[in-house]
C-alpha cells in the first residue's frame, strides 16, 4: 500500500459520457477534478461504430471518436484524467475515501460516480463474433434499431425492457421475432399484452437461441431451439437484439449507497445526490430507464453542479 494520501476536491470515477461531462463542468467551476478512467477508457460507446443520435453531429460520429472528443474537452479545462480504477471506497466518515487498485488512497471532498452499466449477452460464440464485428448484434434497440428499418430482426428477452424494445423495433422493422425462454413473459401484463397485440411481432415461447447465423461478416439469421420438443428452426434476420438486462457497475459502493434491487444507485429524485452527502451519481449507474449517451451526459452535468453547490454551501 502506498503511504501517501492524495487530497482532492472532486474525484470522478468513470470515463463515459457522464464522467467526462461531469469533468468538463467541474473543471470549469475550479474544482480541479481527478478522473479515473477504469478498465474501459471512454466507456460503452467505444464498442460501437455509429452514433447517430448524439446532438451536434449531423452526419453521425463513431463511438471512439466521440469519446476522444469528450476527453479532450475535459482536459482542455484542466481535468486530470488518469489510468486506473477504483477497487474500494469508504464513505463512512466526513472525508470520502477511495483506493486505486487497492494501493493509492485518495481523500475527496466530493465524489462523482459515473461507472455505467454493462449489457448482458447470452455468451454464445456466434453472438460474440458478430457483436465484435459490428455485424448485426446489439443490446440497444433505441441505439441501433434505425439501422434495421424495413428489415427483419430477432430479439431475445421476456422482461419489460425486452417488450419495450420489441415494440420500438416493430415501428421500424417489417418483422420482429421475439424469443422467450419460458412459456410466458416475465414482463408486466400490460407490456406483454402490447407486444402480443402488435401485428408484426411474432413470439416464440419455450424457445432458446442455438446459434446466430451469418456470412462471416454480418448476421443473416438465427437458429432457435424449442426447449420442449427439441425442434430447431432457422429464422431469417439481419439484426439480433439481446434484451436480457444490464448489470450496473456498482458492487464496490453497495456497503454505503442505497441501491435498488438490481444494483442501480438510487439518486434523490430530480438531483444527482445519493444518500451520502458529497457523493453524487450520473449516467447509467443510476439509470435503468433511458440508458443513452445524452441522458448520461445530462446527469453527469447535474452531478457536477450538485457537487459544486455542495462545496459552496460548506464554505
Ligand atoms: C454497443 C452499444 C451501442 C450504443 N449506442 C448508443 C448510441 O448510438 N447512442 C446512445 O445515446 N447510446 C448508445 N449506447 C448507450 C451508451 O453507450 C450509454 O448509455 C452510455 O455510454 C452511458 O454512459 P456512462 O457515462 O453512464 O457510462 P459508460 O459509458 O458505461 O462508462 C462507464 C465508465 O466507468 C468506468 N468504470 C467502471 N467501473 C469503474 C471503477 N471501479 N473505477 C473506475 N472506473 C470505472 C469504465 O471504465 C467506463 O469508463 C450504446 C451502448 C452500447 C453497449
XYZ file of C-alpha atoms and ligand atoms in Angstrom:
368
model
C 0.000 0.000 0.000
C 1.173 3.464 -0.870
C 1.624 5.610 2.260
C 0.902 8.968 0.637
C -2.680 10.069 0.685
C -3.770 12.436 -2.068
C -6.421 15.017 -1.184
C -8.715 16.238 -3.945
C -11.794 18.415 -4.183
C -13.562 16.249 -6.700
C -12.958 12.645 -7.696
C -14.779 11.347 -10.774
C -14.995 7.575 -11.185
C -15.536 6.507 -14.806
C -14.861 7.894 -18.277
C -18.101 7.517 -20.208
C -20.270 10.464 -21.324
C -21.391 11.046 -17.702
C -17.847 11.134 -16.298
C -16.400 13.396 -18.990
C -19.356 15.778 -18.900
C -19.026 15.978 -15.116
C -15.304 16.657 -15.636
C -15.996 19.489 -18.100
C -18.367 21.205 -15.660
C -16.263 20.514 -12.555
C -13.051 21.873 -14.125
C -14.815 24.991 -15.355
C -16.042 25.502 -11.763
C -12.447 25.345 -10.426
C -12.995 22.024 -8.655
C -9.804 20.551 -10.185
C -11.390 17.149 -10.827
C -9.325 13.994 -10.927
C -10.948 11.379 -13.174
C -10.080 7.684 -13.186
C -10.932 6.048 -16.489
C -11.431 2.476 -15.335
C -10.795 -0.608 -17.403
C -12.849 0.711 -20.327
C -11.493 4.195 -21.117
C -14.271 6.064 -22.931
C -16.962 3.677 -21.689
C -19.558 1.656 -23.568
C -19.575 3.835 -26.683
C -16.044 2.773 -27.543
C -17.604 -0.550 -28.588
C -19.829 0.945 -31.270
C -19.088 2.324 -34.693
C -22.026 4.533 -35.385
C -23.616 7.004 -33.009
C -26.300 8.871 -34.907
C -28.338 10.341 -32.074
C -25.701 12.451 -30.307
C -26.841 16.039 -30.998
C -24.406 18.256 -32.891
C -23.031 15.639 -35.272
C -25.486 15.733 -38.187
C -23.620 13.030 -40.126
C -23.150 10.815 -37.049
C -19.870 10.009 -35.361
C -18.069 6.833 -34.322
C -18.191 5.984 -30.608
C -14.389 6.092 -30.124
C -14.127 9.437 -31.969
C -16.881 10.905 -29.846
C -15.245 9.805 -26.605
C -11.801 11.112 -27.638
C -13.508 14.466 -28.223
C -15.191 14.439 -24.799
C -11.893 13.571 -23.107
C -10.052 16.351 -24.937
C -12.747 18.844 -23.991
C -12.481 17.886 -20.296
C -8.657 18.106 -20.425
C -8.794 21.474 -22.156
C -10.283 22.896 -18.943
C -7.755 21.135 -16.736
C -9.394 17.839 -15.764
C -6.735 15.405 -14.566
C -7.569 12.225 -16.496
C -5.761 9.140 -15.209
C -5.398 5.445 -15.943
C -6.564 3.139 -13.177
C -9.716 2.031 -11.467
C -11.252 2.271 -8.034
C -11.285 -1.027 -6.150
C -12.584 0.083 -2.767
C -14.336 3.037 -1.148
C -15.160 4.145 2.372
C -17.981 6.670 2.659
C -18.463 6.237 6.411
C -16.783 9.472 7.524
C -16.794 13.157 6.594
C -13.979 12.573 4.144
C -14.797 10.227 1.281
C -12.052 7.691 0.683
C -11.272 5.720 -2.455
C -8.458 3.334 -3.292
C -6.978 2.979 -6.755
C -6.097 -0.651 -7.464
C -6.080 -1.314 -3.691
C -2.964 0.827 -3.402
C -3.184 4.566 -3.840
C -5.522 6.228 -1.329
C -7.467 9.323 -2.274
C -9.457 11.541 0.082
C -12.098 13.509 -1.777
C -14.404 16.288 -0.655
C -16.831 15.220 -3.357
C -17.120 12.069 -5.426
C -18.993 11.701 -8.697
C -19.784 8.106 -9.587
C -20.162 7.502 -13.312
C -19.261 3.827 -13.548
C -22.026 2.952 -16.011
C -23.583 -0.425 -16.610
C -22.738 -3.481 -18.657
C -25.228 -5.084 -21.026
C -25.720 -8.803 -20.517
C -25.301 -11.096 -23.508
C -26.109 -14.775 -23.975
C -22.428 -15.636 -24.338
C -22.749 -17.800 -27.454
C -19.542 -17.722 -29.556
C -21.546 -16.807 -32.694
C -23.257 -13.933 -30.839
C -19.903 -12.604 -29.600
C -18.360 -12.967 -33.064
C -20.969 -10.758 -34.781
C -21.069 -8.395 -31.803
C -17.313 -7.826 -32.071
C -17.508 -7.448 -35.850
C -20.297 -4.857 -35.500
C -22.198 -7.114 -37.847
C -25.746 -7.123 -36.507
C -25.756 -7.995 -32.786
C -26.924 -5.264 -30.411
C -28.087 -4.812 -26.841
C -29.799 -1.488 -27.510
C -32.843 -1.165 -29.782
C -33.091 2.600 -29.324
C -29.415 2.977 -30.319
C -29.310 0.579 -33.256
C -32.889 -0.135 -34.353
C -32.756 2.549 -37.049
C -30.014 0.637 -38.901
C -32.502 -2.235 -39.414
C -35.504 -0.306 -40.682
C -37.586 -2.248 -43.228
C -35.690 -5.397 -42.299
C -36.458 -8.486 -40.205
C -34.947 -8.820 -36.734
C -34.931 -11.209 -33.781
C -34.987 -10.105 -30.139
C -34.286 -12.258 -27.082
C -35.812 -11.475 -23.690
C -39.020 -11.678 -21.710
C -38.999 -8.727 -19.297
C -40.459 -5.239 -19.512
C -37.375 -3.846 -21.286
C -37.469 -6.631 -23.879
C -41.155 -5.930 -24.563
C -40.495 -2.219 -24.810
C -37.585 -2.773 -27.197
C -39.575 -5.263 -29.318
C -42.372 -2.736 -29.592
C -39.896 0.005 -30.534
C -38.397 -2.237 -33.232
C -41.860 -3.126 -34.585
C -42.275 0.516 -35.672
C -39.104 0.343 -37.764
C -38.790 -3.251 -38.943
C -41.028 -5.338 -41.168
C -40.961 -8.274 -38.769
C -39.784 -8.795 -35.200
C -39.460 -12.324 -33.817
C -39.295 -12.457 -30.059
C -37.579 -15.408 -28.394
C -38.937 -16.216 -24.921
C -37.278 -18.999 -22.936
C -40.279 -19.940 -20.778
C -43.921 -20.437 -21.681
C -44.797 -16.921 -20.543
C -43.377 -13.410 -20.297
C -41.659 -12.126 -17.183
C -42.886 -8.651 -18.123
C -45.886 -6.908 -16.601
C -49.243 -7.892 -18.089
C -49.712 -4.559 -19.804
C -46.318 -4.702 -21.571
C -46.788 -8.339 -22.615
C -50.257 -7.554 -23.924
C -48.961 -4.664 -26.012
C -46.431 -6.981 -27.654
C -48.990 -9.748 -28.235
C -51.310 -7.267 -29.927
C -48.656 -5.911 -32.303
C -49.211 -7.479 -35.700
C -45.620 -7.660 -36.905
C -44.234 -9.170 -33.680
C -44.255 -12.940 -33.595
C -43.492 -14.588 -30.235
C -41.800 -17.974 -29.872
C -42.257 -19.321 -26.320
C -40.195 -22.183 -24.828
C -37.500 -21.192 -27.270
C -33.767 -20.564 -26.913
C -31.110 -19.243 -29.242
C -28.996 -22.066 -30.612
C -26.749 -20.042 -32.912
C -26.558 -16.638 -34.540
C -26.096 -17.320 -38.257
C -24.108 -15.140 -40.610
C -21.960 -14.931 -43.704
C -18.766 -14.290 -41.746
C -19.320 -10.522 -41.755
C -22.968 -9.856 -40.921
C -25.911 -11.639 -39.361
C -28.221 -13.426 -41.792
C -30.442 -15.328 -39.372
C -30.853 -17.052 -36.042
C -31.219 -20.767 -35.355
C -33.513 -21.376 -32.392
C -34.424 -24.489 -30.458
C -37.752 -25.313 -28.876
C -36.729 -26.466 -25.390
C -39.798 -28.734 -25.061
C -39.751 -30.508 -28.441
C -36.066 -30.044 -29.293
C -37.020 -28.883 -32.798
C -34.547 -26.493 -34.461
C -35.804 -23.665 -36.691
C -33.915 -21.038 -38.710
C -35.305 -17.507 -38.724
C -34.012 -15.108 -41.382
C -32.900 -11.820 -39.801
C -30.325 -9.076 -40.306
C -30.343 -7.950 -36.677
C -30.115 -9.888 -33.409
C -31.108 -7.871 -30.348
C -30.332 -9.092 -26.848
C -32.601 -7.636 -24.149
C -31.869 -9.796 -21.111
C -30.810 -6.998 -18.800
C -27.857 -4.884 -17.696
C -25.552 -5.075 -14.716
C -24.739 -1.690 -13.175
C -21.066 -1.379 -12.174
C -21.831 -0.535 -8.567
C -20.646 -3.502 -6.470
C -17.919 -1.513 -4.704
C -20.463 1.029 -3.430
C -23.042 -1.370 -2.038
C -21.950 -1.093 1.607
C -22.501 2.666 1.631
C -25.046 3.679 -1.004
C -28.715 2.842 -1.379
C -29.113 0.608 -4.428
C -32.299 -0.734 -5.975
C -32.951 -4.468 -6.213
C -30.944 -4.760 -9.452
C -27.988 -2.757 -8.174
C -28.657 0.688 -9.685
C -27.683 3.554 -7.378
C -30.721 5.384 -6.028
C -30.472 9.131 -6.518
C -32.679 11.631 -4.748
C -35.302 12.328 -7.459
C -34.599 15.409 -9.554
C -30.974 15.564 -8.340
C -27.707 13.661 -8.703
C -27.417 13.278 -4.916
C -27.073 9.869 -3.312
C -27.910 9.031 0.303
C -24.348 10.072 1.292
C -23.775 13.844 1.352
C -20.950 14.757 -1.030
C -21.331 11.612 -3.150
C -23.147 12.101 -6.448
C -24.073 9.862 -9.351
C -24.537 10.382 -13.087
C -25.172 8.150 -16.093
C -26.222 4.536 -16.448
C -25.068 3.579 -12.933
C -28.306 5.148 -11.706
C -30.466 4.838 -14.819
C -32.219 1.650 -15.813
C -34.768 3.529 -17.893
C -33.126 5.702 -20.563
C -29.518 4.430 -20.837
C -28.428 6.839 -23.569
C -25.286 8.904 -24.084
C -27.221 12.154 -23.965
C -29.001 11.293 -20.702
C -25.693 10.120 -19.205
C -24.102 13.431 -20.196
C -27.087 15.337 -18.780
C -26.970 13.606 -15.417
C -23.155 13.916 -15.370
C -23.672 17.672 -15.694
C -26.197 17.560 -12.830
C -23.710 15.660 -10.668
C -21.001 18.300 -11.179
C -23.404 21.172 -10.493
C -24.724 19.459 -7.355
C -21.143 18.810 -6.209
C -20.186 22.434 -6.805
C -23.193 23.635 -4.789
C -22.387 21.176 -2.003
C -18.853 22.605 -1.748
C -20.112 26.189 -1.901
C -22.561 25.517 0.949
C -19.723 24.130 3.100
C -17.519 27.189 2.678
C -22.887 -1.282 -28.331
C -23.556 -0.061 -27.734
C -24.015 0.919 -28.578
C -24.613 2.046 -28.050
N -25.045 3.014 -28.910
C -25.574 4.137 -28.415
C -25.992 5.172 -29.296
O -25.896 5.060 -30.522
N -26.494 6.292 -28.729
C -26.643 6.460 -27.368
O -27.094 7.509 -26.938
N -26.270 5.476 -26.532
C -25.745 4.339 -27.005
N -25.382 3.338 -26.158
C -25.607 3.523 -24.710
C -24.494 4.415 -24.138
O -23.250 3.871 -24.503
C -24.605 4.506 -22.628
O -25.886 4.959 -22.261
C -23.565 5.481 -22.072
O -22.273 5.120 -22.507
C -23.599 5.516 -20.556
O -22.601 6.381 -20.139
P -21.980 6.378 -18.683
O -21.105 7.577 -18.635
O -23.036 6.228 -17.674
O -21.103 5.064 -18.553
P -20.329 4.066 -19.501
O -20.255 4.510 -20.900
O -20.923 2.744 -19.195
O -18.869 4.137 -18.902
C -18.597 3.665 -17.611
C -17.177 4.045 -17.270
O -16.916 3.721 -15.911
C -15.625 3.113 -15.821
N -15.614 2.338 -14.587
C -16.423 1.299 -14.222
N -16.064 0.845 -13.004
C -15.020 1.622 -12.595
C -14.190 1.651 -11.434
N -14.384 0.788 -10.426
N -13.206 2.579 -11.356
C -13.009 3.455 -12.352
N -13.760 3.488 -13.483
C -14.740 2.569 -13.598
C -15.476 2.333 -17.110
O -14.121 2.079 -17.394
C -16.105 3.323 -18.096
O -15.159 4.264 -18.490
C -24.771 2.189 -26.651
C -24.319 1.186 -25.798
C -23.709 0.072 -26.327
C -23.193 -1.004 -25.404
